[in-house]
Structures are given as structure tokens and as C-alpha cells.
Short mmCIF file of C-alpha atoms in Angstrom, two decimals:
data_model
loop_
_atom_site.label_atom_id
_atom_site.label_comp_id
_atom_site.label_asym_id
_atom_site.label_seq_id
_atom_site.Cartn_x
_atom_site.Cartn_y
_atom_site.Cartn_z
CA UNK A 451 105.27 75.62 88.72
CA UNK A 452 105.79 78.38 91.27
CA UNK A 453 109.01 78.47 93.25
CA UNK A 454 109.26 79.54 96.89
CA UNK A 455 109.99 83.19 96.21
CA UNK A 456 107.21 83.47 93.64
CA UNK A 457 104.79 81.78 96.00
CA UNK A 458 105.74 84.27 98.72
CA UNK A 459 105.10 87.17 96.35
CA UNK A 460 101.72 85.73 95.37
CA UNK A 461 100.66 85.40 98.99
CA UNK A 462 101.92 88.92 99.67
CA UNK A 463 100.00 90.25 96.66
CA UNK A 464 96.77 88.50 97.62
CA UNK A 465 97.10 89.77 101.18
CA UNK A 466 97.48 93.35 99.97
CA UNK A 467 94.52 93.02 97.60
CA UNK A 468 92.36 91.60 100.38
CA UNK A 469 93.44 94.34 102.75
CA UNK A 470 92.79 97.04 100.14
CA UNK A 471 89.23 95.80 99.64
CA UNK A 472 88.53 95.67 103.36
CA UNK A 473 90.11 99.08 103.96
CA UNK A 474 88.01 100.60 101.17
CA UNK A 475 84.86 99.52 103.00
CA UNK A 476 86.03 101.53 106.01
CA UNK A 477 87.73 104.48 104.34
CA UNK A 478 84.85 106.92 104.62
CA UNK A 479 84.01 106.25 108.25
CA UNK A 480 84.13 109.57 110.06
CA UNK A 481 83.15 108.82 113.65
CA UNK A 482 82.39 105.78 115.75
CA UNK A 483 80.58 107.81 118.42
CA UNK A 484 78.15 110.73 118.63
CA UNK A 485 76.13 112.31 121.43
CA UNK A 486 72.50 111.16 121.63
CA UNK A 487 70.37 112.21 124.61
CA UNK A 488 73.53 113.27 126.47
CA UNK A 489 75.11 109.85 126.01
CA UNK A 490 78.05 108.85 123.82
CA UNK A 491 76.77 106.07 121.56
CA UNK A 492 77.66 104.13 118.44
CA UNK A 493 75.66 104.52 115.25
CA UNK A 494 72.27 102.81 114.96
CA UNK A 495 69.77 102.72 112.06
CA UNK A 496 68.07 106.06 111.36
CA UNK A 497 70.01 107.63 114.19
CA UNK A 498 70.52 111.35 114.72
CA UNK A 499 73.06 112.83 117.06
CA UNK A 500 75.47 115.65 117.76
CA UNK A 501 79.20 115.77 117.01
CA UNK A 502 80.95 116.08 120.36
CA UNK A 503 83.68 118.24 118.86
CA UNK A 504 81.93 120.84 116.72
CA UNK A 505 78.38 120.53 118.11
CA UNK A 506 76.80 120.14 114.67
CA UNK A 507 74.14 117.54 113.82
CA UNK A 508 75.28 114.16 112.52
CA UNK A 509 73.33 111.22 111.15
CA UNK A 510 73.98 107.50 111.14
CA UNK A 511 75.04 105.45 108.14
CA UNK A 512 74.22 101.81 108.72
CA UNK A 513 74.65 99.86 105.49
CA UNK A 514 75.46 96.21 104.85
CA UNK A 515 79.01 96.72 103.60
CA UNK A 516 80.62 99.60 105.44
CA UNK A 517 80.90 99.68 109.21
CA UNK A 518 78.13 101.62 110.91
CA UNK A 519 79.23 105.16 111.65
CA UNK A 520 78.18 108.77 112.11
CA UNK A 521 78.55 111.39 109.40
CA UNK A 522 78.20 115.15 109.22
CA UNK A 523 75.66 116.73 106.88
CA UNK A 524 77.50 117.94 103.77
CA UNK A 525 80.63 116.45 105.35
CA UNK A 526 82.22 119.59 106.86
CA UNK A 527 85.72 119.19 108.27
CA UNK A 528 85.11 119.99 111.91
CA UNK A 529 88.70 118.95 112.69
CA UNK A 530 91.42 119.83 110.19
CA UNK A 531 93.57 117.05 111.64
CA UNK A 532 91.09 114.45 110.49
CA UNK A 533 92.24 111.69 108.15
CA UNK A 534 90.04 109.07 106.46
CA UNK A 535 89.31 106.27 108.89
CA UNK A 536 90.21 102.65 108.20
CA UNK A 537 89.50 99.26 109.72
CA UNK A 538 92.89 99.59 111.40
CA UNK A 539 91.83 102.81 113.16
CA UNK A 540 88.47 101.33 114.06
CA UNK A 541 89.73 98.27 115.93
CA UNK A 542 92.53 100.14 117.68
CA UNK A 543 90.06 102.73 118.99
CA UNK A 544 87.41 100.18 119.90
CA UNK A 545 90.03 98.38 121.98
CA UNK A 546 89.96 101.35 124.35
CA UNK A 547 86.17 101.68 124.46
CA UNK A 548 83.95 104.73 124.23
CA UNK A 549 85.26 106.09 127.53
CA UNK A 550 88.78 106.51 126.16
CA UNK A 551 88.47 106.85 122.37
CA UNK A 552 87.50 109.84 120.23
CA UNK A 553 87.97 112.19 123.16
CA UNK A 554 87.63 115.92 122.53
CA UNK A 555 90.41 117.95 124.16
CA UNK A 556 90.18 121.73 124.37
CA UNK A 557 93.07 124.12 124.98
CA UNK A 558 92.89 127.91 124.67
CA UNK A 559 89.55 127.66 122.89
CA UNK A 560 90.85 125.19 120.30
CA UNK A 561 89.37 121.69 120.11
CA UNK A 562 90.80 118.50 118.65
CA UNK A 563 89.59 114.93 118.88
CA UNK A 564 92.25 112.55 120.20
CA UNK A 565 92.03 109.01 118.88
CA UNK A 566 92.70 107.61 122.36
CA UNK A 567 92.98 109.40 125.71
CA UNK A 568 93.83 107.00 128.52
CA UNK A 569 92.78 107.13 132.17
CA UNK A 570 96.36 108.09 133.02
CA UNK A 571 96.22 111.11 130.70
CA UNK A 572 98.21 109.75 127.73
CA UNK A 573 97.13 110.64 124.19
CA UNK A 574 97.61 107.92 121.56
CA UNK A 575 97.40 109.19 117.99
CA UNK A 576 96.84 106.60 115.27
CA UNK A 577 98.30 107.60 111.91
CA UNK A 578 97.75 105.75 108.64
CA UNK A 579 98.12 108.39 105.93
CA UNK A 580 101.23 110.40 105.05
CA UNK A 581 101.48 113.49 107.24
CA UNK A 582 103.27 116.82 106.88
CA UNK A 583 106.06 117.81 109.32
CA UNK A 584 104.21 120.94 110.40
CA UNK A 585 101.13 118.89 111.31
CA UNK A 586 103.27 116.57 113.42
CA UNK A 587 104.73 119.58 115.24
CA UNK A 588 101.30 121.13 115.84
CA UNK A 589 99.83 117.91 117.21
CA UNK A 590 102.77 117.35 119.53
CA UNK A 591 102.59 120.93 120.77
CA UNK A 592 98.83 120.69 121.36
CA UNK A 593 98.79 117.34 123.15
CA UNK A 594 102.03 117.90 125.05
CA UNK A 595 104.66 115.48 126.27
CA UNK A 596 102.22 112.77 127.33
CA UNK A 597 101.57 111.70 123.76
CA UNK A 598 102.39 108.59 121.71
CA UNK A 599 102.26 107.91 117.98
CA UNK A 600 101.18 104.54 116.58
CA UNK A 601 101.83 104.40 112.83
CA UNK A 602 100.38 101.91 110.39
CA UNK A 603 103.43 100.47 108.63
CA UNK A 604 101.95 97.81 106.36
CA UNK A 605 102.52 99.86 103.22
CA UNK A 606 106.26 100.25 103.80
CA UNK A 607 107.13 97.03 105.65
CA UNK A 608 108.92 95.58 102.58
CA UNK A 609 111.28 98.60 102.65
CA UNK A 610 112.05 98.17 106.35
CA UNK A 611 114.96 95.84 107.12
CA UNK A 612 115.67 95.00 110.77
CA UNK A 613 118.78 93.31 112.15
CA UNK A 614 119.62 92.44 115.74
CA UNK A 615 122.59 94.33 117.11
CA UNK A 616 125.84 92.56 117.82
CA UNK A 617 126.20 91.86 121.58
CA UNK A 618 129.66 93.47 121.44
CA UNK A 619 128.00 96.86 121.11
CA UNK A 620 126.54 96.51 124.58
CA UNK A 621 129.89 96.03 126.31
CA UNK A 622 130.32 99.58 127.55
CA UNK A 623 131.95 100.71 130.79
CA UNK A 624 133.12 97.15 131.43
CA UNK A 625 136.48 95.38 131.22
CA UNK A 626 137.52 91.76 131.35
CA UNK A 627 138.96 90.62 134.67
CA UNK A 628 141.71 88.06 134.17
CA UNK A 629 143.66 85.98 136.64
CA UNK A 630 141.08 83.56 137.95
CA UNK A 631 139.63 80.33 136.49
CA UNK A 632 136.27 81.96 135.88
CA UNK A 633 137.15 85.14 134.07
CA UNK A 634 134.32 87.62 134.36
CA UNK A 635 133.49 91.18 133.43
CA UNK A 636 133.50 94.01 135.94
CA UNK A 637 132.27 97.57 135.57
CA UNK A 638 134.89 100.27 135.23
CA UNK A 639 132.26 102.91 136.02
CA UNK A 640 130.21 102.26 139.21
CA UNK A 641 126.89 103.43 137.76
CA UNK A 642 127.15 103.88 134.00
CA UNK A 643 124.40 105.89 132.35
CA UNK A 644 122.19 103.52 130.32
CA UNK A 645 121.99 104.25 126.62
CA UNK A 646 118.61 104.97 125.09
CA UNK A 647 119.14 102.65 122.15
CA UNK A 648 117.22 99.63 120.95
CA UNK A 649 118.66 96.17 120.45
CA UNK A 650 117.54 96.13 116.81
CA UNK A 651 118.98 98.28 114.04
CA UNK A 652 116.98 99.09 110.93
CA UNK A 653 117.56 100.25 107.39
CA UNK A 654 114.60 102.04 105.84
CA UNK A 655 114.55 102.34 102.07
CA UNK A 656 112.44 105.27 100.85
CA UNK A 657 111.96 106.40 104.45
CA UNK A 658 109.16 108.82 105.26
CA UNK A 659 111.27 111.87 105.99
CA UNK A 660 108.31 113.90 107.27
CA UNK A 661 108.70 111.95 110.52
CA UNK A 662 112.34 112.91 111.03
CA UNK A 663 111.46 115.71 113.45
CA UNK A 664 109.09 113.71 115.65
CA UNK A 665 109.74 114.17 119.38
CA UNK A 666 107.18 111.85 120.96
CA UNK A 667 107.50 108.06 121.42
CA UNK A 668 106.74 106.41 118.10
CA UNK A 669 105.61 102.84 117.46
CA UNK A 670 105.10 101.19 114.07
CA UNK A 671 102.43 98.54 113.52
CA UNK A 672 103.64 96.20 110.78
CA UNK A 673 100.62 93.92 111.04
CA UNK A 674 102.03 91.31 113.41
CA UNK A 675 101.72 90.67 117.13
CA UNK A 676 104.30 93.32 118.02
CA UNK A 677 104.83 97.02 117.67
CA UNK A 678 108.27 98.27 116.66
CA UNK A 679 109.31 101.06 119.03
CA UNK A 680 111.60 103.41 117.09
CA UNK A 681 114.03 104.81 119.65
CA UNK A 682 116.34 106.60 117.22
CA UNK A 683 116.14 107.48 113.54
CA UNK A 684 112.40 107.79 112.89
CA UNK A 685 111.98 109.10 109.36
CA UNK A 686 115.65 108.51 108.52
CA UNK A 687 117.26 105.77 106.45
CA UNK A 688 118.64 104.02 109.53
CA UNK A 689 118.17 103.86 113.27
CA UNK A 690 117.36 101.48 116.09
CA UNK A 691 114.52 100.28 118.26
CA UNK A 692 112.85 97.39 120.05
CA UNK A 693 109.87 95.13 119.60
CA UNK A 694 107.06 95.30 122.16
CA UNK A 695 104.06 92.99 122.25
CA UNK A 696 100.79 94.67 121.32
CA UNK A 697 99.27 92.86 124.26
CA UNK A 698 101.73 94.55 126.63
CA UNK A 699 101.18 97.95 125.02
CA UNK A 700 97.39 97.77 125.11
CA UNK A 701 97.31 96.45 128.66
CA UNK A 702 99.74 99.15 129.83
CA UNK A 703 97.38 101.85 128.60
CA UNK A 704 94.26 100.20 130.04
CA UNK A 705 92.87 98.87 126.77
CA UNK A 706 91.04 95.62 126.07
CA UNK A 707 93.45 93.25 124.37
CA UNK A 708 90.88 90.46 124.23
CA UNK A 709 88.71 92.62 121.97
CA UNK A 710 91.73 93.57 119.89
CA UNK A 711 92.92 89.99 119.38
CA UNK A 712 89.42 88.76 118.53
CA UNK A 713 88.70 91.48 115.96
CA UNK A 714 92.02 92.71 114.60
CA UNK A 715 93.57 90.63 111.83
CA UNK A 716 97.26 89.86 112.32
CA UNK A 717 98.41 89.93 108.71
CA UNK A 718 102.08 89.04 109.08
CA UNK A 719 104.76 87.44 111.21
CA UNK A 720 107.11 90.09 112.60
CA UNK A 721 110.01 87.65 112.35
CA UNK A 722 109.86 88.14 108.58
CA UNK A 723 111.15 91.68 109.15
CA UNK A 724 114.31 90.52 110.90
CA UNK A 725 117.28 89.76 108.68
CA UNK A 726 120.55 88.04 109.47
CA UNK A 727 123.36 90.31 110.63
#
């Protein structure tokens, strides 16, 4: 007989195994789009095209197991910021369509392919693999201030404990007003400066310290219906942040949430991350 905790572990284990198999089928995908007859198109059987970034020939790979994609001959690294693609990358990028995903940006003769580049000029970088601090700094310097990180957090979600802050911590620049039947709070400072802190605190065991120097807005995707916006402490053992619905995030940056919800698997309930204070 399996008790509740053992059952939970079994479900967790099966979920990870299933995800690992699915991710393996996508791991070698290099590009969703290539240029064919001056048009940006997805891979098709026996297709030949041109890489928009490096200008070299690419050919289609359209098998029965792996997602159809474009690949370079002899697999040269035309972008040294490239990381192996996954199903997670694929559906996030597809949610923004060919007009706004895999967009080549050139500055001072240097080209890099942004995962998403919105109509409002915001770069969204999707990161699944571990990344070195110097690479984070270089990407942020290249793309500038209008950049956002979305990090795949499935692999470390069990080490991420979130608790809701005590309401007492929000009572700043106020005092209790006594002397009337309906005692209320009044501000002691006319226009207090709002604090840039989230309503949730987190403890991160085995935190990924390479992210400790990140300077751009950072959101973690733990596989549920929300993103966790880390406002302070990214890469450290503790910090704070807020939850934001993926639907709100995608809609804000002109993506297609209907596509995302129909194709992206929501593995977990984000409430499982929140612990009692």
C-alpha cells in the first residue's frame, strides 16, 4: 500500500520521466524558421532554406518523432549564445508567431537571434540550461534595458519554497489613529515611496548563483499557470517576488495565449510551491 507522500513522489517521478522523454524528442531542434524565397517559413519535407542570422544554407528535418525544424549542414554554431532547444522553448516562441520570434538583431556588426522580440521593442530571452554569469552580462548589455528573462524552473521547483509575507510588513509610513469608534490607519508621510518588493518570500535551496548578478526583470516558469516574478534575490538563497498569470504576461507582450494554452502542458499547480508561514 502506498501512503499519500509516497503516492505524491510516484506521480512526481512519472511526470519527470514523461517530461524527460518529450524533451529529448525536441532537444536537437535548432530553428523553427528559415528564409525560403524571401519568406520566413517553418520546416517542410525536403526543404532547403537560408539561416536568417548567418546566411548559410539550412535543410529541413521532418521526421515522425522530433518536431519539424531546420538544421545547419555540419551543425556550425552560428550563434554562440545558442542552447539546445526544447518543447518548452518551442511553444513559448510559437505563442508569439513568426513575426516576433527568432528575430535577428544586429548591433555594431554583431548579430544575435532573440527568442522573442515584441512589437513594442521588448526582448524576451527563454533560458532552460544553466548559464554562466558572463553570458548573462553580455546578453543584457547587447539587448539593453528593454529585455526580460523567462527561466524554466521545473528542475529546481522542489528546492524552491515560497511563503506569503505577513501583512504587518506592509504597514509602513502609517500609524493607528485612536479616539473614535472606528479606529483607522492614517499615513504619517503624505506620499510614501512604494517599495519594490513582492508579497511572497522564497527560500531557494541549492540556488543557481550564476543568476545573482542579473539586472533585467526575471520570471521563473515552474510549469503551472503562473510565472514567478523574482523582484529581489535572484540566484540567492532567499528573496521575494510575485506571481503573475501567464495569460496576463503573454497578452501584455502581444502573444497568442490561446495557442499557448492549447499546446503547452501545464505540469503542476503553483499552489504546491506555497508553504504555510
